Amino acid sequence: MILQFLWLFLISNKIFDIFVMNFNFYKNMLKAERHKYIMTKLIEDQKVVTTDLALALDLSEDTIRRDLNELDSKKLLEKVYGGAVQVKEKSDNVFDIAIVAEEQKKKIVTKALSLLHDDQVIIMSGGSTNLVFAKLIPADLKATIYTYSLPIAMQLSQHPNIDLIFIGGKMQKNAMVTIGMDVIQVVSKIKADICFIGASSINIKQGLTEVGYEISIVKKAMIEASDRVVSMFASNKLNTKMPHGVCDLTQLDTIVTELDPEDERLDEYRKSGVFIL
Amino acid sequence: MILQFLWLFLISNKIFDIFVMNFNFYKNMLKAERHKYIMTKLIEDQKVVTTDLALALDLSEDTIRRDLNELDSKKLLEKVYGGAVQVKEKSDNVFDIAIVAEEQKKKIVTKALSLLHDDQVIIMSGGSTNLVFAKLIPADLKATIYTYSLPIAMQLSQHPNIDLIFIGGKMQKNAMVTIGMDVIQVVSKIKADICFIGASSINIKQGLTEVGYEISIVKKAMIEASDRVVSMFASNKLNTKMPHGVCDLTQLDTIVTELDPEDERLDEYRKSGVFIL
DNA sequence: ACAAAAACTGCAAAATCATGCATTAGTAGG
DNA sequence: CCTACTAATGCATGATTTTGCAGTTTTTGT
């Protein structure tokens, strides 16, 4: 009986040693090492607890808290009451697309809603203005829409009454649109009533111009395929220029900006014959 | 001697503590973790019940209520009498796709990452499991990926080293994938090294089966176009059946589930010759 | 309308945190 | 070697946050 206890005692002593080793293992740790340890622990467990760390590293909780505050201010973790958790990946979600000046764009596209009618065949290019437009298309509109923009297709796929056709091809990843010959081929076979073209730049002489060559080609094909061509953009795009031409003003039927149609900044465009909404 | 017993007592206390810790697994949960747990639970079950949460987390109902109020004021959920429900009006943001049992799916697809190599040509079908897979594809993988799923294309468009080709066609809006002859035509011309097929249902006799006819046709074409066919799914899909056949087990090269490859539930599948990861 | 369940309010105990201050260790310069 | 300086750490103190409980109010179902 005694022997059993003695044995247990020895065993427990061993365990105790291990404990002590673990406790004091990190005793002479530099601050940087500690931070690394904390970050590793955080990734392992999804969280760290102040008291646990103080125990594990044999330091006062105050020091741990200071560490956590420091790491928090570096945005490496998020401090919470009792410890810290992983900083939530803000842009991990590819799917939330930030739209700059969304209110302004809403104002623009709302005007263009009057151009929509049931049973139209519509082509939409990419761009955040067109995305806002897609959001605001009335739920009861019945139409066929072609697009080659992923975000716009995502948006329109929520729409109950729209026949949606995505134009496939090689993805231009930053703009999230397809480009290339496959796109041109499909677009050139469409007979659309109306197309909505985002604009990088517009001016009197060159008309619509684009920053990318491939996009400019696709837009040319869109215009060719549509009876009516509408371009929506904010007024800061007026009188600017990009390397690749898309079409001149005579090929545009309607432009839509946030300005009053009678605004003097649009005078020259109005003279060229394009309808201003 | 007394000391020995004292020591034993301390040790047993420690062991006891560990037991208690395991028993009350969530006892030392940080508030932030709790909120995360609640939100996960909410997405899984579409609702949470105050009393259930109090029981599950071993906390008073008051605390749970305070949590729910807090999350409610952050607009992350909507508190109702007895618990909380998901905040509606998700039409505001089409783009955040809720993935049920994301952790389980991560476990599955992580196994499949070993099948990826540089310079492969890959076809990916739709489905949330494949979406999780797309998220976890290493940033340094250089490959060409074909897909006809909007969310997967969105996800992969963030990937710097992947040539991404979207297969266009008519959109099946609820699944956010393209379907139809256009898709078949493109797929049948691809010569892919490997394809990853989501599964609605799988069983020994019929193999892969699908709920939609069109999808089943597309998947047939995918299999035809690929040297190697991989299907990833959770084990609850095992031994279920849908109306439209895709392929039998002999046409599958690899299946991946969250189960251990030696699990007895996979015995019959293993016998059929398919490799189980 | 009434009883039971759920929710809210105020309160107190406990845990956690921020701050100021003293101590220590390491370091650079004379 | 000594001194002054700085950074890091621990401790004391008071503030803040969290949590459960008791009592009251609101909601729900019958």
Coordinates of N, CA and C in Angstrom, one line a residue, chain B residues 165-273:
Chain B
I165 N -11.3 31.1 -66.7 CA -12.2 31.2 -67.9 C -13.6 30.9 -67.5
F166 N -14.5 31.8 -67.7 CA -15.9 31.6 -67.3 C -16.7 31.1 -68.5
I167 N -17.4 30.1 -68.3 CA -18.2 29.4 -69.3 C -19.6 30.1 -69.3
G168 N -19.9 30.8 -70.4 CA -21.1 31.6 -70.4 C -22.3 30.8 -70.9
G169 N -23.4 31.4 -70.8 CA -24.7 30.8 -71.1 C -25.8 31.4 -70.4
K170 N -27.0 30.7 -70.4 CA -28.1 31.2 -69.7 C -28.0 30.9 -68.2
M171 N -28.3 31.9 -67.4 CA -28.1 31.7 -66.0 C -29.2 31.0 -65.3
Q172 N -28.9 30.0 -64.6 CA -29.8 29.4 -63.6 C -29.7 30.2 -62.3
K173 N -30.7 31.0 -62.1 CA -30.5 32.1 -61.2 C -30.3 31.6 -59.7
N174 N -31.1 30.7 -59.3 CA -31.0 30.3 -57.8 C -29.6 29.7 -57.5
A175 N -29.1 28.9 -58.4 CA -27.8 28.3 -58.2 C -26.6 29.2 -58.6
M176 N -26.9 30.3 -59.3 CA -25.9 31.2 -59.8 C -24.9 30.4 -60.7
V177 N -25.4 29.6 -61.6 CA -24.5 28.9 -62.5 C -25.2 29.0 -63.9
T178 N -24.3 28.9 -64.9 CA -24.9 28.9 -66.3 C -25.2 27.5 -66.7
I179 N -26.2 27.3 -67.5 CA -26.6 26.0 -68.0 C -26.9 26.1 -69.5
G180 N -27.2 24.9 -70.0 CA -27.7 24.9 -71.4 C -26.7 24.5 -72.4
M181 N -27.1 24.6 -73.7 CA -26.2 24.1 -74.8 C -24.9 24.9 -74.9
D182 N -25.0 26.2 -74.6 CA -23.8 26.9 -74.7 C -22.7 26.4 -73.8
V183 N -23.1 26.0 -72.6 CA -22.2 25.5 -71.7 C -21.6 24.2 -72.1
I184 N -22.5 23.3 -72.5 CA -22.1 22.0 -73.0 C -21.1 22.1 -74.1
Q185 N -21.4 23.0 -75.1 CA -20.5 23.1 -76.2 C -19.1 23.5 -75.8
V186 N -19.0 24.5 -74.9 CA -17.7 24.9 -74.4 C -17.0 23.8 -73.7
V187 N -17.7 23.2 -72.7 CA -17.1 22.2 -71.9 C -16.6 21.0 -72.7
S188 N -17.4 20.6 -73.7 CA -17.0 19.4 -74.4 C -15.7 19.7 -75.3
K189 N -15.3 20.9 -75.4 CA -14.1 21.2 -76.1 C -12.8 21.3 -75.2
I190 N -13.1 21.3 -73.9 CA -12.0 21.4 -73.0 C -11.3 20.1 -72.8
K191 N -9.9 20.2 -72.7 CA -9.2 19.0 -72.3 C -8.5 19.2 -71.0
A192 N -9.2 18.8 -70.0 CA -8.8 19.1 -68.6 C -8.1 18.0 -67.9
D193 N -7.2 18.3 -67.0 CA -6.5 17.3 -66.3 C -7.4 16.8 -65.2
I194 N -8.2 17.6 -64.6 CA -8.9 17.2 -63.4 C -10.2 18.1 -63.3
C195 N -11.2 17.5 -62.8 CA -12.4 18.3 -62.5 C -12.9 18.0 -61.1
F196 N -13.5 19.1 -60.5 CA -14.0 18.9 -59.2 C -15.6 19.1 -59.3
I197 N -16.3 18.1 -58.9 CA -17.7 18.1 -59.1 C -18.4 18.1 -57.7
G198 N -19.2 19.1 -57.5 CA -20.1 19.0 -56.3 C -21.1 17.9 -56.5
A199 N -21.6 17.4 -55.4 CA -22.6 16.3 -55.5 C -23.8 16.6 -54.8
S200 N -25.0 16.4 -55.4 CA -26.2 16.5 -54.7 C -26.5 15.2 -53.9
S201 N -26.2 14.1 -54.6 CA -26.5 12.8 -54.0 C -25.5 11.8 -54.6
I202 N -25.2 10.8 -53.8 CA -24.4 9.7 -54.3 C -24.8 8.4 -53.6
N203 N -24.9 7.3 -54.4 CA -25.1 6.0 -53.8 C -24.5 5.0 -54.6
I204 N -24.4 3.8 -54.1 CA -23.7 2.7 -54.7 C -24.2 2.4 -56.1
K205 N -25.5 2.2 -56.2 CA -26.1 1.7 -57.4 C -26.0 2.7 -58.5
Q206 N -26.6 3.9 -58.3 CA -26.8 4.9 -59.3 C -25.6 5.8 -59.5
G207 N -24.7 5.8 -58.5 CA -23.6 6.7 -58.5 C -24.0 8.2 -58.2
L208 N -23.4 9.1 -58.9 CA -23.8 10.5 -58.7 C -25.2 10.8 -59.4
T209 N -26.1 11.5 -58.7 CA -27.3 11.9 -59.2 C -27.6 13.3 -58.9
E210 N -28.4 14.0 -59.7 CA -28.6 15.4 -59.5 C -30.1 15.7 -59.5
V211 N -30.4 16.8 -58.8 CA -31.8 17.2 -58.8 C -32.3 17.9 -60.1
G212 N -31.4 18.5 -60.8 CA -31.8 19.2 -62.0 C -31.3 18.5 -63.3
Y213 N -32.1 18.4 -64.3 CA -31.7 17.7 -65.5 C -30.6 18.4 -66.2
E214 N -30.7 19.8 -66.3 CA -29.7 20.5 -67.0 C -28.3 20.4 -66.4
I215 N -28.3 20.5 -65.1 CA -27.0 20.4 -64.3 C -26.4 19.0 -64.6
S216 N -27.3 18.0 -64.6 CA -26.7 16.7 -64.8 C -26.0 16.5 -66.1
I217 N -26.6 17.1 -67.1 CA -26.0 17.1 -68.5 C -24.6 17.8 -68.5
V218 N -24.6 19.0 -67.9 CA -23.4 19.7 -67.8 C -22.3 18.9 -67.1
K219 N -22.7 18.2 -66.0 CA -21.7 17.5 -65.3 C -21.2 16.3 -66.1
K220 N -22.1 15.7 -66.8 CA -21.7 14.6 -67.7 C -20.6 15.1 -68.7
A221 N -20.8 16.2 -69.2 CA -19.8 16.8 -70.2 C -18.5 17.1 -69.5
M222 N -18.6 17.6 -68.2 CA -17.3 17.9 -67.5 C -16.5 16.6 -67.3
I223 N -17.2 15.5 -66.9 CA -16.5 14.3 -66.6 C -15.9 13.8 -67.9
E224 N -16.6 13.9 -69.0 CA -16.1 13.5 -70.3 C -14.8 14.2 -70.7
A225 N -14.7 15.5 -70.3 CA -13.6 16.3 -70.7 C -12.4 16.2 -69.8
S226 N -12.5 15.5 -68.7 CA -11.4 15.5 -67.7 C -10.7 14.1 -67.6
D227 N -9.4 14.2 -67.4 CA -8.7 12.9 -67.2 C -9.1 12.3 -65.8
R228 N -9.3 13.2 -64.9 CA -9.4 12.7 -63.5 C -10.7 13.4 -62.9
V229 N -11.5 12.6 -62.3 CA -12.8 13.2 -61.7 C -12.8 13.1 -60.2
V230 N -13.0 14.2 -59.6 CA -13.0 14.3 -58.1 C -14.3 14.8 -57.7
S231 N -14.9 14.2 -56.7 CA -16.1 14.7 -56.1 C -16.0 14.9 -54.6
M232 N -16.4 16.1 -54.1 CA -16.2 16.4 -52.7 C -17.6 16.6 -52.1
F233 N -17.9 16.0 -51.0 CA -19.3 16.2 -50.4 C -19.2 15.8 -49.0
A234 N -20.2 16.2 -48.2 CA -20.3 15.8 -46.8 C -21.0 14.4 -46.7
S235 N -20.7 13.7 -45.7 CA -21.1 12.3 -45.6 C -22.7 12.2 -45.6
N236 N -23.4 13.2 -45.3 CA -24.8 13.1 -45.3 C -25.4 12.9 -46.7
K237 N -24.5 13.2 -47.7 CA -25.0 12.9 -49.1 C -24.9 11.5 -49.5
L238 N -24.1 10.7 -48.7 CA -23.9 9.3 -49.0 C -25.3 8.6 -49.0
N239 N -25.4 7.7 -49.9 CA -26.6 6.8 -50.0 C -27.9 7.6 -50.1
T240 N -27.9 8.7 -50.9 CA -29.1 9.4 -51.2 C -29.2 9.4 -52.8
K241 N -30.3 9.8 -53.2 CA -30.6 9.7 -54.6 C -31.5 10.8 -55.2
M242 N -31.2 11.2 -56.4 CA -31.9 12.3 -57.0 C -32.4 11.8 -58.4
P243 N -33.3 12.5 -59.1 CA -33.9 12.0 -60.3 C -33.0 11.8 -61.4
H244 N -31.9 12.6 -61.6 CA -31.2 12.6 -62.9 C -29.8 12.1 -62.7
G245 N -29.4 11.0 -63.4 CA -28.1 10.4 -63.2 C -27.0 11.3 -63.9
V246 N -25.9 11.3 -63.3 CA -24.7 11.9 -63.8 C -23.7 10.9 -64.3
C247 N -23.3 10.0 -63.4 CA -22.3 9.0 -63.8 C -22.3 7.9 -62.7
D248 N -21.9 6.7 -63.0 CA -21.8 5.7 -61.9 C -20.4 5.8 -61.3
L249 N -20.3 5.0 -60.2 CA -19.1 5.2 -59.4 C -17.8 4.9 -60.2
T250 N -17.9 4.0 -61.2 CA -16.6 3.6 -61.9 C -16.0 4.8 -62.6
Q251 N -16.8 5.8 -62.9 CA -16.3 7.0 -63.6 C -15.7 8.0 -62.7
L252 N -15.9 7.8 -61.4 CA -15.2 8.7 -60.4 C -13.9 8.2 -60.1
D253 N -12.9 9.1 -60.0 CA -11.6 8.6 -59.6 C -11.4 8.8 -58.1
T254 N -11.9 9.9 -57.6 CA -11.6 10.2 -56.2 C -12.8 10.8 -55.5
I255 N -13.2 10.4 -54.3 CA -14.2 11.1 -53.6 C -13.6 11.6 -52.3
V256 N -14.1 12.7 -51.8 CA -13.5 13.3 -50.6 C -14.7 13.7 -49.7
T257 N -14.6 13.2 -48.5 CA -15.6 13.5 -47.5 C -14.9 13.9 -46.2
E258 N -15.7 14.3 -45.2 CA -15.0 14.7 -43.9 C -14.7 13.4 -43.1
L259 N -15.1 12.3 -43.6 CA -14.9 11.0 -42.8 C -13.4 10.6 -43.0
D260 N -13.0 9.8 -42.0 CA -11.7 9.1 -42.2 C -11.9 8.1 -43.4
P261 N -10.9 8.0 -44.2 CA -11.0 7.1 -45.4 C -11.3 5.7 -45.1
E262 N -10.9 5.3 -43.8 CA -11.2 3.9 -43.4 C -12.6 3.7 -42.8
D263 N -13.3 4.8 -42.7 CA -14.6 4.7 -42.0 C -15.5 3.7 -42.7
E264 N -16.2 2.9 -41.9 CA -17.0 1.8 -42.4 C -18.2 2.3 -43.3
R265 N -18.6 3.5 -43.1 CA -19.7 4.0 -44.0 C -19.2 4.1 -45.5
L266 N -17.9 4.1 -45.7 CA -17.3 4.2 -47.0 C -16.9 2.9 -47.6
D267 N -17.1 1.8 -46.8 CA -16.7 0.5 -47.2 C -17.1 0.1 -48.6
E268 N -18.4 0.2 -48.9 CA -18.9 -0.2 -50.2 C -18.3 0.6 -51.3
Y269 N -18.1 1.9 -51.0 CA -17.6 2.8 -52.1 C -16.1 2.4 -52.4
R270 N -15.4 2.0 -51.3 CA -14.0 1.7 -51.5 C -13.9 0.4 -52.3
K271 N -14.9 -0.5 -52.1 CA -14.9 -1.8 -52.8 C -15.1 -1.5 -54.3
S272 N -15.8 -0.5 -54.6 CA -16.1 -0.2 -56.0 C -14.9 0.3 -56.8
G273 N -13.9 0.6 -56.1 CA -12.6 0.9 -56.8 C -12.3 2.4 -56.8

